[in-house]
Short mmCIF file of C-alpha atoms in Angstrom, two decimals:
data_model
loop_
_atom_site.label_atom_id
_atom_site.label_comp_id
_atom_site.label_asym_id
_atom_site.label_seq_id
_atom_site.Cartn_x
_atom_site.Cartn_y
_atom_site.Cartn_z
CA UNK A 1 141.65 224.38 154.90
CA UNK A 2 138.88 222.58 156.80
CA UNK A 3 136.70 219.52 155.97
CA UNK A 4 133.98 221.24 154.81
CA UNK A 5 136.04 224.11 153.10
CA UNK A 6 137.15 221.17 150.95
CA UNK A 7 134.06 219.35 150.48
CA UNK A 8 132.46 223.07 149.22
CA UNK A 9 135.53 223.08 147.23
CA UNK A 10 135.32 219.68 145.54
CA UNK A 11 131.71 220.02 144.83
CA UNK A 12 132.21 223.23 143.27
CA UNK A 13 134.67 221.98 140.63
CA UNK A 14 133.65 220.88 136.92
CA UNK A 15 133.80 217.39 136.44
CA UNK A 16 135.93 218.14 133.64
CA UNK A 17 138.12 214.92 134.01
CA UNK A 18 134.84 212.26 135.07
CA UNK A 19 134.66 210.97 131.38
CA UNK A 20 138.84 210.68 131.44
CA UNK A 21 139.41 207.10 132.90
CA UNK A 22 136.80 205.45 131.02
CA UNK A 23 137.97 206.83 127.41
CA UNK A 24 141.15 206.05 128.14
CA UNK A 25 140.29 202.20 129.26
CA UNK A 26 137.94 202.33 126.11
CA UNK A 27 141.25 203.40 123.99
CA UNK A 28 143.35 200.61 125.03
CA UNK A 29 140.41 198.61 124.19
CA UNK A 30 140.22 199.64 120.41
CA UNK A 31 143.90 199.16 120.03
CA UNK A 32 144.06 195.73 121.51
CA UNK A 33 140.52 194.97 119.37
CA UNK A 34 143.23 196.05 116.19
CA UNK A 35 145.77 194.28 117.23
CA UNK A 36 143.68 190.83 117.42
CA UNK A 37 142.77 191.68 114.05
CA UNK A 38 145.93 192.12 112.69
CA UNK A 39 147.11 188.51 114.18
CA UNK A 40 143.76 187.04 113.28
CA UNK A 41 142.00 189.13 109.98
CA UNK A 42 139.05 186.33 110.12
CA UNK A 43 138.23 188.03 113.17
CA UNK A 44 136.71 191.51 112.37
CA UNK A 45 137.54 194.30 114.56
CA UNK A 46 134.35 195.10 115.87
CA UNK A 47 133.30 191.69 117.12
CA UNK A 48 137.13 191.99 119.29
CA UNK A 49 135.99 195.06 120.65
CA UNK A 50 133.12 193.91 122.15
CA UNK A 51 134.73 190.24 123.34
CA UNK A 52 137.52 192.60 124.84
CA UNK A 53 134.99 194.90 126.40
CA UNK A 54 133.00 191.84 128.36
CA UNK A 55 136.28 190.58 128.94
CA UNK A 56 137.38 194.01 130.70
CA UNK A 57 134.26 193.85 133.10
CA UNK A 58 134.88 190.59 134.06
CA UNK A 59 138.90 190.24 134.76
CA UNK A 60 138.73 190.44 138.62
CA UNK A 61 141.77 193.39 138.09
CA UNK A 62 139.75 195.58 135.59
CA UNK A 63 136.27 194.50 137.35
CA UNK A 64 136.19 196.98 139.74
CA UNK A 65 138.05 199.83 137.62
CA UNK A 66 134.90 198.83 134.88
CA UNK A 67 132.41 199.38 137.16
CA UNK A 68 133.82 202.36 138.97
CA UNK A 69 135.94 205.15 137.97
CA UNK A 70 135.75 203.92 134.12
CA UNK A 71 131.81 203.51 134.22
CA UNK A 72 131.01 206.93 133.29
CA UNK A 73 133.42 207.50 130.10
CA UNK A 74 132.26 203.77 128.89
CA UNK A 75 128.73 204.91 129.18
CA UNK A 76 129.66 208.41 127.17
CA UNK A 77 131.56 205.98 124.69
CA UNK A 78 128.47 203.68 124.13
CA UNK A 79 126.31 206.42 123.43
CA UNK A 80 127.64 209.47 122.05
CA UNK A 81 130.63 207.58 120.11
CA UNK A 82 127.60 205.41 118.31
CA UNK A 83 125.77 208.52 117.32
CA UNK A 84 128.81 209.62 115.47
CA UNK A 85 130.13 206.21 114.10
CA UNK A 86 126.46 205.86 112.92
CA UNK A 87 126.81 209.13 110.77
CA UNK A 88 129.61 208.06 109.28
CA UNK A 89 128.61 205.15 108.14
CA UNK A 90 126.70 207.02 105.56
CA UNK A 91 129.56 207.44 103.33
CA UNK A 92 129.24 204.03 102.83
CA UNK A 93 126.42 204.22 100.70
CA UNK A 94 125.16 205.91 97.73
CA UNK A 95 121.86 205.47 95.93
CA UNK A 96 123.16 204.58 92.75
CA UNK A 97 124.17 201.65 94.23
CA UNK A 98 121.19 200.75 95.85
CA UNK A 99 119.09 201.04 92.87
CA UNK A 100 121.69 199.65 90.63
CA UNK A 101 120.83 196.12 92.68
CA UNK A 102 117.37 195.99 90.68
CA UNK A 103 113.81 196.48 91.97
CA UNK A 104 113.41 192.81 92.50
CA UNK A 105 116.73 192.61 95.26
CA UNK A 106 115.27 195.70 97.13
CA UNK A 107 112.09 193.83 97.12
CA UNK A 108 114.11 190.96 98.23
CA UNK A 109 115.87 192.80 100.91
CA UNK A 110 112.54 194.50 102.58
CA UNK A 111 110.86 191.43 102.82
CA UNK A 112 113.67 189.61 104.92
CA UNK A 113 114.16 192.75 107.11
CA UNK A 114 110.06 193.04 107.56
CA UNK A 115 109.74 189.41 108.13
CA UNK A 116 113.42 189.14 110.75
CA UNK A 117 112.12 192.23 112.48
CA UNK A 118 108.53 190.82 112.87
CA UNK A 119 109.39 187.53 113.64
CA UNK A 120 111.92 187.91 116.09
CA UNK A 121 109.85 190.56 118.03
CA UNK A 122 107.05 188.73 118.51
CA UNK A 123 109.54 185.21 119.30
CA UNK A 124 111.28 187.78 122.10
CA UNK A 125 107.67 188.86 123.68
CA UNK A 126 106.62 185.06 123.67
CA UNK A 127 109.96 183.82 125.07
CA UNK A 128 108.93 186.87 127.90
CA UNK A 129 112.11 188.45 127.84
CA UNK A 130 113.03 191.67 129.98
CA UNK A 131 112.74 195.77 128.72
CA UNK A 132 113.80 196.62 125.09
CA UNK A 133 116.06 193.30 124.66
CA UNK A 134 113.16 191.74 121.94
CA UNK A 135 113.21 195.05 120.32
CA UNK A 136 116.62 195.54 120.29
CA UNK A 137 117.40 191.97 118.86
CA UNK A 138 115.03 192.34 116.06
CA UNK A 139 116.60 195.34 114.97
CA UNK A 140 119.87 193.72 115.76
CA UNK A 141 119.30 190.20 113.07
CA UNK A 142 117.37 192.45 110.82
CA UNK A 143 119.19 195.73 109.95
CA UNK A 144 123.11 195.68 110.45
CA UNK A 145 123.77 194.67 113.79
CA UNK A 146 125.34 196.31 116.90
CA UNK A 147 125.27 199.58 114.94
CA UNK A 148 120.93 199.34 114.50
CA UNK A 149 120.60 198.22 117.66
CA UNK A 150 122.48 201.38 119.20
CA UNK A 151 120.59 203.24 116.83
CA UNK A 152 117.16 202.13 118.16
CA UNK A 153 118.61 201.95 121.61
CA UNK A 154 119.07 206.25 121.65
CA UNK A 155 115.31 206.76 119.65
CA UNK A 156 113.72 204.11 122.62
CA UNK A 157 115.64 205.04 125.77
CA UNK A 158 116.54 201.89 126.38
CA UNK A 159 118.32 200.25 129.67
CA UNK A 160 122.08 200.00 128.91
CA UNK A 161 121.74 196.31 130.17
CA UNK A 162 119.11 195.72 127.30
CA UNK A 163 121.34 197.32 124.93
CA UNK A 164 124.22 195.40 126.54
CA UNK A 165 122.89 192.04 126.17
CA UNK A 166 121.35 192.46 122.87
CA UNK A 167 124.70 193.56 121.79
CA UNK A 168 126.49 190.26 123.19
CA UNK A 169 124.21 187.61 121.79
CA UNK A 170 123.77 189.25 117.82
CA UNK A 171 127.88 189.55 117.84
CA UNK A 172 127.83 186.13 118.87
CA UNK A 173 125.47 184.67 116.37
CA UNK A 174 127.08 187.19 113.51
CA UNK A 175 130.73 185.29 114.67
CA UNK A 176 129.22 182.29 113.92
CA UNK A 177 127.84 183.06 110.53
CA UNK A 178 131.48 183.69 109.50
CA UNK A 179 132.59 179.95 110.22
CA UNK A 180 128.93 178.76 109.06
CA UNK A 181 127.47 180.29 106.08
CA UNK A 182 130.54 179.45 103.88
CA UNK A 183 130.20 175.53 104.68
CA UNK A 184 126.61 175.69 103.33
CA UNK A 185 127.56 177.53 100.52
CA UNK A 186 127.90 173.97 98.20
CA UNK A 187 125.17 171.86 99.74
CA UNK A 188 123.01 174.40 99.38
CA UNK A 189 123.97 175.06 95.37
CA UNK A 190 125.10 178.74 95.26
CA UNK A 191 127.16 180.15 92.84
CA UNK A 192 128.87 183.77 93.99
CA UNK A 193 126.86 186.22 93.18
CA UNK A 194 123.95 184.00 94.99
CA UNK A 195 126.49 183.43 98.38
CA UNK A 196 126.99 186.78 98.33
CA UNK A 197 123.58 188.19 98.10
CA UNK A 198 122.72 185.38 100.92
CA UNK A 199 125.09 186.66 102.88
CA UNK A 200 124.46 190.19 102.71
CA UNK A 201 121.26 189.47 103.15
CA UNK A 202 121.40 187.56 106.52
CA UNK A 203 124.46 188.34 108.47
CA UNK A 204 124.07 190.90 110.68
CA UNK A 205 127.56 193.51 111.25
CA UNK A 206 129.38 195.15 107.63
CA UNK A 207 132.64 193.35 109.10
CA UNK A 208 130.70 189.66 109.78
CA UNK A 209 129.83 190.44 105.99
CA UNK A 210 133.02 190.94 104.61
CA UNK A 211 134.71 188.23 106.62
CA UNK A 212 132.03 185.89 105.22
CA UNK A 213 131.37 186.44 101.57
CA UNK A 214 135.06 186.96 100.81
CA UNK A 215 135.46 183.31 101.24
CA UNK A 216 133.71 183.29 98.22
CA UNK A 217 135.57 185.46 95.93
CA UNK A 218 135.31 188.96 94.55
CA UNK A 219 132.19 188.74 93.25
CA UNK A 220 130.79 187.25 95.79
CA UNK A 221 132.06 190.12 98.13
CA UNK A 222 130.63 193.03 95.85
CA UNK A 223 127.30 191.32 95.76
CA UNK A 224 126.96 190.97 99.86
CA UNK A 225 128.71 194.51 100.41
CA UNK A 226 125.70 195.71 98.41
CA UNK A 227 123.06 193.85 99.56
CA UNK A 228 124.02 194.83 102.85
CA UNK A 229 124.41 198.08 102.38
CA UNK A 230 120.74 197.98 101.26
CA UNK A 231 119.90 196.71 104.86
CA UNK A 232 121.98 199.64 106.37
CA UNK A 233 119.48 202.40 104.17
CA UNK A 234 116.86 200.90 106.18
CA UNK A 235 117.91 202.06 109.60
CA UNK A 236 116.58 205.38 109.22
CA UNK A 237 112.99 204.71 108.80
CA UNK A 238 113.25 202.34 111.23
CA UNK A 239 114.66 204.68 114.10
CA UNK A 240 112.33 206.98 113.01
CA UNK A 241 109.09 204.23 113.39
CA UNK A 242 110.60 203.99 116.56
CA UNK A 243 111.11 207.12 117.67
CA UNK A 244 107.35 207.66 117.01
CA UNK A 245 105.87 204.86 118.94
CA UNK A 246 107.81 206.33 121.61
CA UNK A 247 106.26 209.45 121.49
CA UNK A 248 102.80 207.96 121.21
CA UNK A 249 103.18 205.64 124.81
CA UNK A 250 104.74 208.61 126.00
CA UNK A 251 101.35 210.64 125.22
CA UNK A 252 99.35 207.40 126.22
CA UNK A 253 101.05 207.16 129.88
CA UNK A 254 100.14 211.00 130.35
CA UNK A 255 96.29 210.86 129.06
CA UNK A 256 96.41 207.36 132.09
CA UNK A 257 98.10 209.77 134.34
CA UNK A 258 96.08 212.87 133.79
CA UNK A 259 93.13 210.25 134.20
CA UNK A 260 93.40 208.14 137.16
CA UNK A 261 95.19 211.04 139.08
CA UNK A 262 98.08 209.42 139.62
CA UNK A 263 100.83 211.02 141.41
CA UNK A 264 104.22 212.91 139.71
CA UNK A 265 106.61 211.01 141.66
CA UNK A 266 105.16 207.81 140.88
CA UNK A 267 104.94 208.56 136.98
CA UNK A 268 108.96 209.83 136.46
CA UNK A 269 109.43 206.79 135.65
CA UNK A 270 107.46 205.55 133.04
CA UNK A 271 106.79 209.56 131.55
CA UNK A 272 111.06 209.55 131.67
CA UNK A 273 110.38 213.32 132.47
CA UNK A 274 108.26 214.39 129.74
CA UNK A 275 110.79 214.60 126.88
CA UNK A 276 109.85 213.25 124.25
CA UNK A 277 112.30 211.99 121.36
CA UNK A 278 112.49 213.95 117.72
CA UNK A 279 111.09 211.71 114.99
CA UNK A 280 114.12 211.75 113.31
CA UNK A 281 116.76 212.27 115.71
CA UNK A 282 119.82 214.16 115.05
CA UNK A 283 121.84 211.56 114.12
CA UNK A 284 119.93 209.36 111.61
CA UNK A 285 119.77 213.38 110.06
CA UNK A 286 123.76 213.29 109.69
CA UNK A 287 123.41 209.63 108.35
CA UNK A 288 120.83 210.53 105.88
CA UNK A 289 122.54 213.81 104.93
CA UNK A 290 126.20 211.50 104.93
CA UNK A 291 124.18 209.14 102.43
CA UNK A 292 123.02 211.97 99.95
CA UNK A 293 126.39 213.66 99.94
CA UNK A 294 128.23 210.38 99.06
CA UNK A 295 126.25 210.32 95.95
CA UNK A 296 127.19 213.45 94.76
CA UNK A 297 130.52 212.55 94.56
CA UNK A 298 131.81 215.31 95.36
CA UNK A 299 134.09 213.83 98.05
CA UNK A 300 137.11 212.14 96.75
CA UNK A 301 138.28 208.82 97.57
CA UNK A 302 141.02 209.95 100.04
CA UNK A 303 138.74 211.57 102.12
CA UNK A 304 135.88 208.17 101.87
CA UNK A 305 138.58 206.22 103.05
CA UNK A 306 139.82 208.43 106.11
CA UNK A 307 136.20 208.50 106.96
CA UNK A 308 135.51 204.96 106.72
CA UNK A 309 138.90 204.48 109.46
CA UNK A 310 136.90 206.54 111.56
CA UNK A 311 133.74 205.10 111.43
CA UNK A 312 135.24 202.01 112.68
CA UNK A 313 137.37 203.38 115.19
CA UNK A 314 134.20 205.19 116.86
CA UNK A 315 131.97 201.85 115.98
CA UNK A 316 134.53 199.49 117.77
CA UNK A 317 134.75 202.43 120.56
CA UNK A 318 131.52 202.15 121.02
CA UNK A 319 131.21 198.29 120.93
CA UNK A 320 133.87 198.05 123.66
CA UNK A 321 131.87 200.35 126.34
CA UNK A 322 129.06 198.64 125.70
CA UNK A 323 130.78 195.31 125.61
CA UNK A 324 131.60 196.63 128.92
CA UNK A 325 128.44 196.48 129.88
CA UNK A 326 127.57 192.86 130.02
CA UNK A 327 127.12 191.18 132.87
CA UNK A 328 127.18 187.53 132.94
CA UNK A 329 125.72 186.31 135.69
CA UNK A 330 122.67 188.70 134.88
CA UNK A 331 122.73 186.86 131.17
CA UNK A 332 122.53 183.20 132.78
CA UNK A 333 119.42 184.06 134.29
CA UNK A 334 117.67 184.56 130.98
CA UNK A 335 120.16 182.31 129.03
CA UNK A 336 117.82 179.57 127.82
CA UNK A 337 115.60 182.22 126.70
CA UNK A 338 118.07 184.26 124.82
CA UNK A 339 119.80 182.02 123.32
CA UNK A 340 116.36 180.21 121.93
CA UNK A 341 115.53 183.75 120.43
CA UNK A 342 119.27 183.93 118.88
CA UNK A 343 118.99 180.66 117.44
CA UNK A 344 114.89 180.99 115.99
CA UNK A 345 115.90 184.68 114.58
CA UNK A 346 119.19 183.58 113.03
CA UNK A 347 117.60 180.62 111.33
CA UNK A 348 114.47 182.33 110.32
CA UNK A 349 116.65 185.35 108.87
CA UNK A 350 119.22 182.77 106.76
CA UNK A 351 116.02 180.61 105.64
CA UNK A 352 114.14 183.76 104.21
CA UNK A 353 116.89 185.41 102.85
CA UNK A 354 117.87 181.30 101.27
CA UNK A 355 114.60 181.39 99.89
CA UNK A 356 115.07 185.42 98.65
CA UNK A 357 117.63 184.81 96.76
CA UNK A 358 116.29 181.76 94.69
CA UNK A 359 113.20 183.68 94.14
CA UNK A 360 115.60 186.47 92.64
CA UNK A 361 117.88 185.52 90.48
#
């Protein structure tokens, strides 16, 4: 067979096994993330899986590997494995426990989201930091995490390095609330069911929640699980909000374009080929549609459980390839910067939600 007999040949096949390396690398990743958590339960598996996963792309052995072969099957985890994790995590919920918090904790809970999200946003713009990465951190501190800002990540198109970053510096503040929050729990004069509402209320992952309130006992637990969980409803309408200003700059950059005459090849970029997203995209559909069969209660508690493994098998998938993502050096650049927009959002989100929770109960 010649040379170019074999190049027709190769180019001719399905890349049926492109994906292969990096789900495999992204597997060995979940299992070690377990594995820390099983020496270490204060550390919650999703915050291991994203250490491990800017650990991988930095070990001068898996570097290249990371970057390489694997770089296509992280991506595919990052993305696709968050839609579905995402759905899932609609089983968590059920709107008889969200209303059963009271009208005056819902109020509680939308205005520290509105206030986080518009706060940190505009802190983000001022501090001039790159792409989505303000975005992405407000929804980050203000909604549930690494799981939002995936979530907002697919409805904006955003630059895996935004997503990336954002991802690194809210699991990083959310660690921190774990060793924190508990050792303001006295000077600050809560009983449990006011840690726990604080805490649901201002730490960002489900996981960073558990390992924090549980320091303060069961009730304490139950009351941040559902204050949280409250948070977590919220992602929907805001992927959605997002999803249409999208759409709308979308339309704007076309009307410019149609306008000034500028030329196609010079507008890919910014039109991102026409598409434009779905107001609600498919996925925050299946959460939504998870949420309303959970309260039907139809399902039984077998099958809540086996979902609830899976959600945070594909979650700390997820959080691995795009823990694989990060890239220091590119971090240090904007370090200052980030980190003064981790530190103003995290204690602007713990003050409000402080001050929430006295109001409240």
């Amino acid at each position: 067979m010649t040379l170019r007999e074999r190049a027709t040949r190769t180019r001719s096949l399905p890349p049926l096994g492109g994906d292969a390396p990096g789900l495999l690398l992204t597997a060995a990743g979940v299992a070690a993330a377990l594995a820390v958590h099983a020496a270490v339960p204060a550390v919650p598996k999703l915050t291991a899986a994203v250490v491990l996963g800017m650990a991988a792309a930095h070990l001068p052995g898996l570097r290249p590997v990371v970057r390489g072969v694997a770089r296509s099957g992280l991506s595919l985890a990052g993305k696709r494995l968050m839609r579905l994790g995402i759905v899932l995590l609609g089983l968590k919920l059920s709107l008889g426990d969200v209303l059963g918090l009271g009208w005056a904790t819902v109020a509680m809970v939308l205005a520290v989201v509105a206030a986080t999200f518009a706060g940190t946003l505009w802190l983000g713009r001022k501090l001039g930091l790159p792409g989505d990465q303000p975005l992405l951190v407000a929804t980050g501190y203000s909604i549930c995490g690494a799981s939002a800002i995936g979530a907002v990540s697919q409805a904006a198109g955003s630059e895996e390095e935004d997503v990336a970053a954002s991802v690194a510096l809210v699991t990083l503040c959310g660690t921190l609330a774990i060793a924190v929050l508990p050792l303001l729990r006295h000077p600050l004069g809560l009983g449990e069911a006011e840690f726990g509402r604080w805490v649901g209320a201002s730490v960002h992952d489900v996981g960073q929640v558990v390992a924090t309130a549980q320091t303060g006992g069961a009730g304490a637990l139950r009351e941040a699980v559902l204050v949280k969980l409250m948070r977590v409803v919220l992602l929907a309408p805001l992927v959605a909000a997002v999803a249409v200003a999208v759409r709308r700059r979308q339309q704007w950059v076309k009307q410019q374009w149609a306008e000034e005459n500028i030329s196609e090849d010079s507008s890919k970029d910014s039109i991102k080929s026409g598409s434009r997203p779905p107001i609600v995209p498919l996925f925050v559909a299946g959460f939504l549609a998870m949420i309303v069969l959970r309260t039907t209660g139809v399902l039984p508690e077998r099958a809540l459980t086996l979902a609830g493994d899976a959600q945070e098998l594909l979650l700390a998938a997820a959080l691995f390839g795009l823990g694989s993502a990060v890239h220091l050096p590119t971090m240090v650049r904007t370090g200052g910067r980030i980190a003064l927009l981790g530190l103003g959002s995290w204690v602007m989100v713990a003050g409000v939600s402080y001050a929430g929770v006295l109001l409240t109960t």
